[in-house]
Every structure is written in structure tokens, then in C-alpha cells.
Amino acid sequence: MATQERIIAVVVSYNRSALLSEALDGLGAQSRPIDGLVVIDNASTDGSEAVARHHSTRPDVVALETNIGGAGGFAVGLARALSDHRADAVWLMDDDTVPTATALEELLAVRAERPVPAVLGSRVVWTDGSEHPMNRPRRRPARRWRDEERSRGAMPVRSSSFVSFLVDAAAARATTLPVVDYFIWNDDFEYSTRVLRSAEGFYCERSVVVHKTKALGSTEVDPGERFYFEVRNKLWLFRFSEGLSAGEKILYGGATALRWLRTMRRSSDRAVLTAAGRRGWRDGWRTRPRSNGVALQDHATARRIIERYEAAGARA
């Protein structure tokens, strides 16, 4: 049944044209071919848009006027795939994600089970083949790992990364889009916990993608100025998101505090990290994320796509 479904891939791109080309090559070489491809270009200045437009996969390229971050790109890409491409499931990934040839086939092998999982995520490795700590999923606590799931390499999870994230269309339509104002970091954690609050999702060990980051490490390894987004967005998530229960917020809040301490201890420039963290702490308490409609009011192309999605009756 999965082979008859329309699987639309979405890649969000920003100034990594060479990696984008590799990602598109990987999508074009899937053993189970994708049924469509959307590339959201976040106003790149390095020719990424041209790379996408001239690629043999012939993607639907959406060139945004300004950079609205990964969060905005995924919100727009998901809306485009659902409203314009009639997707049964949408496969999200960054432009530095290169799927191996059987990545989609293995995801769909798990998706073929009933009931259909809301979210499926791949095993993410770095260029040397080791597991990438940046994209390690959070296992669903207190959920027994059934023998049949274990045998097919499918682990139940509570959240999943946008580095190879296959979301069922019905589950996506029933859930508000990713929050544009997050810009980068924690947007996938926030969105996936909302989708999976009362639905099943799995990490699929046999589906493998390569995340070609500059170095092997998690977000706690010297993020510099980007630590602002880690702190602000985590506070927004714990304060305003409906994805986590009160108990889960306590659990993940404690884990976050420990991660921040490790980040500070390992940093080579604590002054930069401290300043970024303070700004994030301030804004995380003094502000809240705007609705996507308000956040995109000055971004014509992105706004039109999401408005069309809204008009079809989906939550936005």
C-alpha cells in the first residue's frame, strides 16, 4: 500500500549549494522513488536556487524573498506539499542531509504497519558512519518496546528531528504548522512533540541518512551566538507549547539545564556564550512566539502559501 501513496520530499536550503546538490542527488536515487520534491530556498546568495532549478529531480522551487530560518522554511514547505502536491506523507530534511538509497523504502516498510505511525525518523549518521548526537531521538518513556517493533528496528519515540522526518498527511493537517518565530533550533522538537502528544512515532534504524555538518557533535558543542536561539526557544517551548505535559516539562527542563551547564563548561569563548544565553533568557521570558500569520505578514511568498493551506481547512 505504501508504494501507492504520494510521498513528497521537502528540502529547506540556505547558502549550501554544494550540499544541496548532494541532497537532491540522494533523493533522486531512492530505491522507492519519491513522488514529488519541494525545495524552499531561504533567499540564498550562493546560487542554491539555480542548483535546485536545474537539478534532474525537477523540484518545485519556492524562492523566498528573505531568510525566515529553518522553522519558517519547514512550515512553508509542509504547507506547499500538503496543499499543492496532494501528499499522503511529507519527508522533511535540511540541505545538508543526504539520504542513502534505501532510506525512504525502509521508512515506508514501517509506515505500512497498522495503525499508520504519525511520524517516522531515520537513523542519522555523520560522514564517518558514526551516529550523529545532534539528531538522536528521545525515546517515549514508559512505553514498552514490543518484540515486533524491535525486530524491524523501530523504536517508539516522543520527538524526532527534521533531519529526515516523515510525517503522515492526516497527522500534519491535524497539527498546527511549525512555529516560524523559532527561526532555528528546537522547532522540530516543539513541532514533533505536538504531533506525537497522542500519536505514535518511531525511529527507524534501517533507514539511514548522512548529516553532513562541519563537525561531529550536538548543539551543546560551542554554539556561539546561536546559543541565543537554544535558550529563548526552549523557554518558549516550556512556557507556551502544548506538545509536552506538565510532568514532561519538568523532566526535559532538568535535562536542558544540565545540557546548558555542559555547553558552558566546554565552550572556548564563554563570554560570547554567556552574552547570547542572557539575551535568550531575557527574550524567552519577556516575549512569546507570534502566530505564523503575524510573523509572515512582511513575507509575501511564504504568507501566500500558508494562507492557501489555511483556506483548504488545515490548522496553521
Tab-separated table of C-alpha atoms in Angstrom:
chain	number	residue	atom	x	y	z
A	1	MET	CA	0.000	0.000	0.000
A	2	ALA	CA	2.831	2.405	0.844
A	3	THR	CA	4.157	2.179	-2.719
A	4	GLN	CA	0.832	3.601	-3.986
A	5	GLU	CA	0.981	6.645	-1.737
A	6	ARG	CA	2.241	10.066	-2.774
A	7	ILE	CA	5.412	10.814	-0.819
A	8	ILE	CA	6.576	14.389	-1.241
A	9	ALA	CA	10.057	15.355	-0.059
A	10	VAL	CA	10.764	18.862	1.243
A	11	VAL	CA	14.268	20.314	1.473
A	12	VAL	CA	14.954	23.677	3.115
A	13	SER	CA	18.006	25.374	1.649
A	14	TYR	CA	20.203	28.283	2.675
A	15	ASN	CA	23.646	29.037	1.202
A	16	ARG	CA	24.939	25.468	0.938
A	17	SER	CA	24.673	24.905	-2.795
A	18	ALA	CA	27.181	22.032	-2.993
A	19	LEU	CA	25.499	20.133	-0.167
A	20	LEU	CA	22.083	20.881	-1.639
A	21	SER	CA	23.175	19.232	-4.876
A	22	GLU	CA	24.235	16.114	-2.930
A	23	ALA	CA	20.951	16.044	-1.039
A	24	LEU	CA	18.962	16.261	-4.280
A	25	ASP	CA	21.148	13.556	-5.850
A	26	GLY	CA	20.331	11.313	-2.896
A	27	LEU	CA	16.622	11.987	-3.204
A	28	GLY	CA	16.757	11.249	-6.921
A	29	ALA	CA	18.443	7.885	-6.319
A	30	GLN	CA	15.904	6.379	-3.894
A	31	SER	CA	15.080	2.689	-4.388
A	32	ARG	CA	11.464	3.681	-3.823
A	33	PRO	CA	11.229	6.902	-5.863
A	34	ILE	CA	9.730	9.990	-4.304
A	35	ASP	CA	6.561	11.279	-5.974
A	36	GLY	CA	7.469	14.937	-5.814
A	37	LEU	CA	10.028	17.322	-4.389
A	38	VAL	CA	9.740	20.823	-2.946
A	39	VAL	CA	12.802	22.987	-2.309
A	40	ILE	CA	12.316	26.041	-0.103
A	41	ASP	CA	15.209	28.414	-0.730
A	42	ASN	CA	15.651	30.885	2.122
A	43	ALA	CA	16.955	33.777	-0.021
A	44	SER	CA	20.335	32.130	-0.632
A	45	THR	CA	23.094	34.224	-2.183
A	46	ASP	CA	25.378	31.382	-3.333
A	47	GLY	CA	23.424	30.051	-6.301
A	48	SER	CA	21.440	27.441	-4.358
A	49	GLU	CA	18.219	28.429	-6.100
A	50	ALA	CA	19.787	27.843	-9.536
A	51	VAL	CA	21.194	24.485	-8.397
A	52	ALA	CA	17.702	23.392	-7.412
A	53	ARG	CA	16.004	24.717	-10.547
A	54	HIS	CA	18.436	22.913	-12.873
A	55	HIS	CA	18.625	19.628	-10.974
A	56	SER	CA	17.463	16.438	-12.686
A	57	THR	CA	14.877	15.788	-9.943
A	58	ARG	CA	12.951	18.819	-11.282
A	59	PRO	CA	11.809	20.118	-7.899
A	60	ASP	CA	9.110	22.669	-7.239
A	61	VAL	CA	11.388	25.533	-6.134
A	62	VAL	CA	9.976	28.205	-3.844
A	63	ALA	CA	12.359	31.159	-3.690
A	64	LEU	CA	11.656	33.252	-0.599
A	65	GLU	CA	12.429	36.971	-0.582
A	66	THR	CA	14.108	36.837	2.821
A	67	ASN	CA	15.546	34.205	5.132
A	68	ILE	CA	12.832	33.043	7.540
A	69	GLY	CA	15.006	30.332	9.064
A	70	GLY	CA	14.657	26.585	9.109
A	71	ALA	CA	11.447	26.813	11.139
A	72	GLY	CA	9.818	29.097	8.591
A	73	GLY	CA	11.127	27.060	5.683
A	74	PHE	CA	9.699	23.830	7.042
A	75	ALA	CA	6.354	25.479	7.795
A	76	VAL	CA	6.115	26.768	4.232
A	77	GLY	CA	7.405	23.533	2.708
A	78	LEU	CA	4.965	21.391	4.647
A	79	ALA	CA	2.076	23.656	3.640
A	80	ARG	CA	3.174	23.554	-0.012
A	81	ALA	CA	3.472	19.762	-0.085
A	82	LEU	CA	0.072	19.247	1.503
A	83	SER	CA	-1.917	21.879	-0.355
A	84	ASP	CA	-0.305	21.848	-3.811
A	85	HIS	CA	1.148	18.339	-4.164
A	86	ARG	CA	-1.581	16.188	-2.576
A	87	ALA	CA	0.896	14.410	-0.314
A	88	ASP	CA	-0.067	11.330	1.677
A	89	ALA	CA	3.115	11.830	3.681
A	90	VAL	CA	5.786	14.536	3.662
A	91	TRP	CA	9.502	13.784	4.066
A	92	LEU	CA	11.311	16.784	5.577
A	93	MET	CA	15.063	17.364	5.641
A	94	ASP	CA	17.784	20.024	5.652
A	95	ASP	CA	20.013	20.769	2.681
A	96	ASP	CA	22.986	19.098	4.404
A	97	THR	CA	21.109	15.790	4.721
A	98	VAL	CA	21.989	13.108	2.174
A	99	PRO	CA	19.661	10.080	2.261
A	100	THR	CA	21.103	6.674	1.444
A	101	ALA	CA	19.433	4.812	-1.418
A	102	THR	CA	17.038	2.764	0.734
A	103	ALA	CA	16.222	5.456	3.313
A	104	LEU	CA	12.664	6.050	2.103
A	105	GLU	CA	11.997	2.389	1.361
A	106	GLU	CA	12.847	1.467	4.942
A	107	LEU	CA	10.679	4.262	6.380
A	108	LEU	CA	7.741	3.074	4.295
A	109	ALA	CA	8.253	-0.518	5.440
A	110	VAL	CA	7.449	0.671	8.955
A	111	ARG	CA	4.714	3.015	7.716
A	112	ALA	CA	2.958	0.025	6.115
A	113	GLU	CA	2.118	-1.257	9.592
A	114	ARG	CA	-1.327	-0.505	11.010
A	115	PRO	CA	-2.191	1.822	12.539
A	116	VAL	CA	-0.113	4.181	10.406
A	117	PRO	CA	2.519	5.988	12.534
A	118	ALA	CA	2.183	9.769	12.635
A	119	VAL	CA	5.953	10.342	12.412
A	120	LEU	CA	8.926	8.266	11.281
A	121	GLY	CA	12.548	9.320	11.630
A	122	SER	CA	15.746	7.874	10.192
A	123	ARG	CA	18.985	6.857	11.854
A	124	VAL	CA	21.242	9.856	11.323
A	125	VAL	CA	24.976	9.316	10.888
A	126	TRP	CA	27.903	11.622	10.234
A	127	THR	CA	30.303	11.343	7.310
A	128	ASP	CA	32.381	8.695	9.127
A	129	GLY	CA	29.331	6.489	9.704
A	130	SER	CA	29.034	7.128	13.439
A	131	GLU	CA	25.686	8.087	14.950
A	132	HIS	CA	25.162	11.846	14.947
A	133	PRO	CA	24.417	13.050	18.509
A	134	MET	CA	22.690	16.189	17.222
A	135	ASN	CA	19.783	14.137	15.901
A	136	ARG	CA	19.438	11.378	18.469
A	137	PRO	CA	15.708	10.861	19.123
A	138	ARG	CA	14.025	10.883	22.528
A	139	ARG	CA	12.540	7.505	23.286
A	140	ARG	CA	8.952	7.551	24.530
A	141	PRO	CA	9.163	6.927	28.301
A	142	ALA	CA	7.102	4.192	29.924
A	143	ARG	CA	6.213	2.770	26.514
A	144	ARG	CA	7.035	-0.934	26.176
A	145	TRP	CA	9.182	-1.667	23.159
A	146	ARG	CA	7.287	-4.528	21.511
A	147	ASP	CA	9.170	-7.505	20.103
A	148	GLU	CA	7.793	-6.959	16.590
A	149	GLU	CA	8.917	-3.326	16.658
A	150	ARG	CA	12.372	-4.294	17.877
A	151	SER	CA	12.675	-6.934	15.151
A	152	ARG	CA	12.106	-4.373	12.414
A	153	GLY	CA	14.358	-1.762	14.030
A	154	ALA	CA	11.547	0.596	15.008
A	155	MET	CA	11.874	2.324	18.397
A	156	PRO	CA	8.910	4.311	19.806
A	157	VAL	CA	9.867	7.965	20.246
A	158	ARG	CA	8.462	11.104	21.859
A	159	SER	CA	10.137	13.543	19.462
A	160	SER	CA	12.033	13.484	16.184
A	161	SER	CA	14.448	15.645	14.203
A	162	PHE	CA	13.725	17.443	10.932
A	163	VAL	CA	16.828	15.699	9.587
A	164	SER	CA	14.728	13.029	7.807
A	165	PHE	CA	11.247	13.381	9.277
A	166	LEU	CA	8.377	11.580	7.533
A	167	VAL	CA	5.040	12.918	8.755
A	168	ASP	CA	1.664	11.458	7.846
A	169	ALA	CA	-0.532	13.970	5.993
A	170	ALA	CA	-3.544	13.468	8.248
A	171	ALA	CA	-1.437	13.949	11.373
A	172	ALA	CA	0.173	17.061	9.875
A	173	ARG	CA	-3.184	18.588	8.936
A	174	ALA	CA	-4.469	17.987	12.461
A	175	THR	CA	-1.497	19.831	13.980
A	176	THR	CA	-0.525	23.482	13.791
A	177	LEU	CA	2.440	24.077	11.458
A	178	PRO	CA	5.973	24.541	12.841
A	179	VAL	CA	6.327	27.878	14.650
A	180	VAL	CA	8.018	30.344	12.288
A	181	ASP	CA	9.331	32.602	15.053
A	182	TYR	CA	11.590	29.832	16.386
A	183	PHE	CA	13.778	30.553	13.308
A	184	ILE	CA	16.377	27.851	14.109
A	185	TRP	CA	16.749	25.192	16.799
A	186	ASN	CA	14.092	23.381	18.792
A	187	ASP	CA	11.460	23.973	16.093
A	188	ASP	CA	11.490	20.253	15.278
A	189	PHE	CA	11.394	19.277	18.960
A	190	GLU	CA	8.429	21.575	19.569
A	191	TYR	CA	6.530	20.509	16.444
A	192	SER	CA	7.170	16.774	16.784
A	193	THR	CA	6.081	16.698	20.423
A	194	ARG	CA	2.785	18.292	19.395
A	195	VAL	CA	2.242	15.739	16.621
A	196	LEU	CA	3.214	12.898	18.962
A	197	ARG	CA	1.368	14.091	22.069
A	198	SER	CA	-1.309	11.458	21.461
A	199	ALA	CA	0.039	9.621	18.407
A	200	GLU	CA	2.718	7.045	17.696
A	201	GLY	CA	6.077	7.796	16.142
A	202	PHE	CA	9.142	5.651	15.524
A	203	TYR	CA	12.873	5.884	14.989
A	204	CYS	CA	13.695	3.561	12.077
A	205	GLU	CA	17.173	2.122	12.488
A	206	ARG	CA	17.327	0.630	8.987
A	207	SER	CA	16.575	3.942	7.299
A	208	VAL	CA	19.873	5.843	7.173
A	209	VAL	CA	20.727	9.413	6.199
A	210	VAL	CA	24.056	11.240	6.395
A	211	HIS	CA	24.012	14.622	8.147
A	212	LYS	CA	26.992	16.487	6.705
A	213	THR	CA	27.607	19.023	9.446
A	214	LYS	CA	31.053	20.612	9.673
A	215	ALA	CA	31.872	18.658	12.814
A	216	LEU	CA	30.503	15.689	14.729
A	217	GLY	CA	28.704	16.906	17.809
A	218	SER	CA	25.428	18.036	19.316
A	219	THR	CA	24.109	21.564	19.720
A	220	GLU	CA	25.866	21.766	23.106
A	221	VAL	CA	29.294	21.889	21.431
A	222	ASP	CA	30.263	25.577	21.404
A	223	PRO	CA	27.245	27.051	19.578
A	224	GLY	CA	28.458	30.642	19.992
A	225	GLU	CA	25.879	33.304	19.162
A	226	ARG	CA	23.341	30.623	18.216
A	227	PHE	CA	23.055	29.759	21.894
A	228	TYR	CA	20.557	32.627	21.965
A	229	PHE	CA	18.061	30.559	19.977
A	230	GLU	CA	18.655	27.459	22.116
A	231	VAL	CA	17.821	29.349	25.322
A	232	ARG	CA	14.991	31.536	24.023
A	233	ASN	CA	13.263	28.736	22.142
A	234	LYS	CA	13.499	26.245	24.995
A	235	LEU	CA	11.882	28.786	27.321
A	236	TRP	CA	9.180	29.443	24.734
A	237	LEU	CA	8.624	25.708	24.391
A	238	PHE	CA	8.316	25.079	28.133
A	239	ARG	CA	6.112	28.131	28.638
A	240	PHE	CA	3.776	28.069	25.665
A	241	SER	CA	3.904	24.820	23.675
A	242	GLU	CA	1.115	22.268	24.000
A	243	GLY	CA	3.468	19.466	22.971
A	244	LEU	CA	4.620	18.448	26.463
A	245	SER	CA	2.660	17.594	29.586
A	246	ALA	CA	3.497	19.330	32.874
A	247	GLY	CA	5.483	16.301	34.012
A	248	GLU	CA	7.395	16.135	30.745
A	249	LYS	CA	8.265	19.819	31.020
A	250	ILE	CA	9.834	19.163	34.408
A	251	LEU	CA	11.715	16.136	33.056
A	252	TYR	CA	13.002	17.840	29.906
A	253	GLY	CA	13.577	21.122	31.750
A	254	GLY	CA	16.010	19.403	34.089
A	255	ALA	CA	17.790	17.741	31.173
A	256	THR	CA	18.022	21.115	29.435
A	257	ALA	CA	19.597	22.784	32.467
A	258	LEU	CA	22.271	20.062	32.603
A	259	ARG	CA	22.924	20.457	28.878
A	260	TRP	CA	23.375	24.209	29.249
A	261	LEU	CA	25.901	23.631	32.050
A	262	ARG	CA	27.860	21.215	29.841
A	263	THR	CA	27.737	23.701	26.973
A	264	MET	CA	29.138	26.471	29.156
A	265	ARG	CA	31.863	24.238	30.590
A	266	ARG	CA	33.059	23.107	27.149
A	267	SER	CA	32.922	26.478	25.425
A	268	SER	CA	36.112	28.036	24.101
A	269	ASP	CA	34.566	31.527	24.340
A	270	ARG	CA	32.385	31.715	27.429
A	271	ALA	CA	31.955	35.476	27.113
A	272	VAL	CA	30.150	35.119	23.776
A	273	LEU	CA	28.125	32.161	25.031
A	274	THR	CA	27.151	33.924	28.263
A	275	ALA	CA	26.034	37.064	26.443
A	276	ALA	CA	23.971	35.051	23.957
A	277	GLY	CA	22.438	32.989	26.746
A	278	ARG	CA	21.485	36.088	28.715
A	279	ARG	CA	19.732	37.608	25.702
A	280	GLY	CA	17.928	34.338	25.077
A	281	TRP	CA	16.885	34.114	28.741
A	282	ARG	CA	15.599	37.696	28.670
A	283	ASP	CA	13.624	37.279	25.464
A	284	GLY	CA	12.367	33.836	26.446
A	285	TRP	CA	10.683	35.356	29.498
A	286	ARG	CA	9.676	38.750	28.082
A	287	THR	CA	8.285	37.636	24.726
A	288	ARG	CA	6.322	34.829	23.163
A	289	PRO	CA	6.269	33.469	19.590
A	290	ARG	CA	3.839	35.250	17.300
A	291	SER	CA	1.261	33.436	15.229
A	292	ASN	CA	2.611	32.395	11.833
A	293	GLY	CA	0.255	34.823	10.130
A	294	VAL	CA	1.706	37.747	12.055
A	295	ALA	CA	5.299	36.509	11.737
A	296	LEU	CA	4.957	36.280	7.942
A	297	GLN	CA	2.993	39.470	7.304
A	298	ASP	CA	6.003	41.058	5.547
A	299	HIS	CA	6.989	37.864	3.683
A	300	ALA	CA	4.659	37.750	0.692
A	301	THR	CA	5.526	34.383	-0.872
A	302	ALA	CA	5.579	32.431	2.390
A	303	ARG	CA	2.385	34.110	3.552
A	304	ARG	CA	0.510	33.250	0.341
A	305	ILE	CA	1.468	29.571	0.558
A	306	ILE	CA	0.366	29.264	4.172
A	307	GLU	CA	-2.856	31.200	3.504
A	308	ARG	CA	-3.678	28.763	0.691
A	309	TYR	CA	-3.033	25.897	3.082
A	310	GLU	CA	-5.291	27.513	5.685
A	311	ALA	CA	-8.025	28.047	3.132
A	312	ALA	CA	-8.124	24.295	2.498
A	313	GLY	CA	-9.226	23.835	6.104
A	314	ALA	CA	-5.963	22.763	7.737
A	315	ARG	CA	-4.724	24.168	11.025
A	316	ALA	CA	-1.993	26.791	10.645
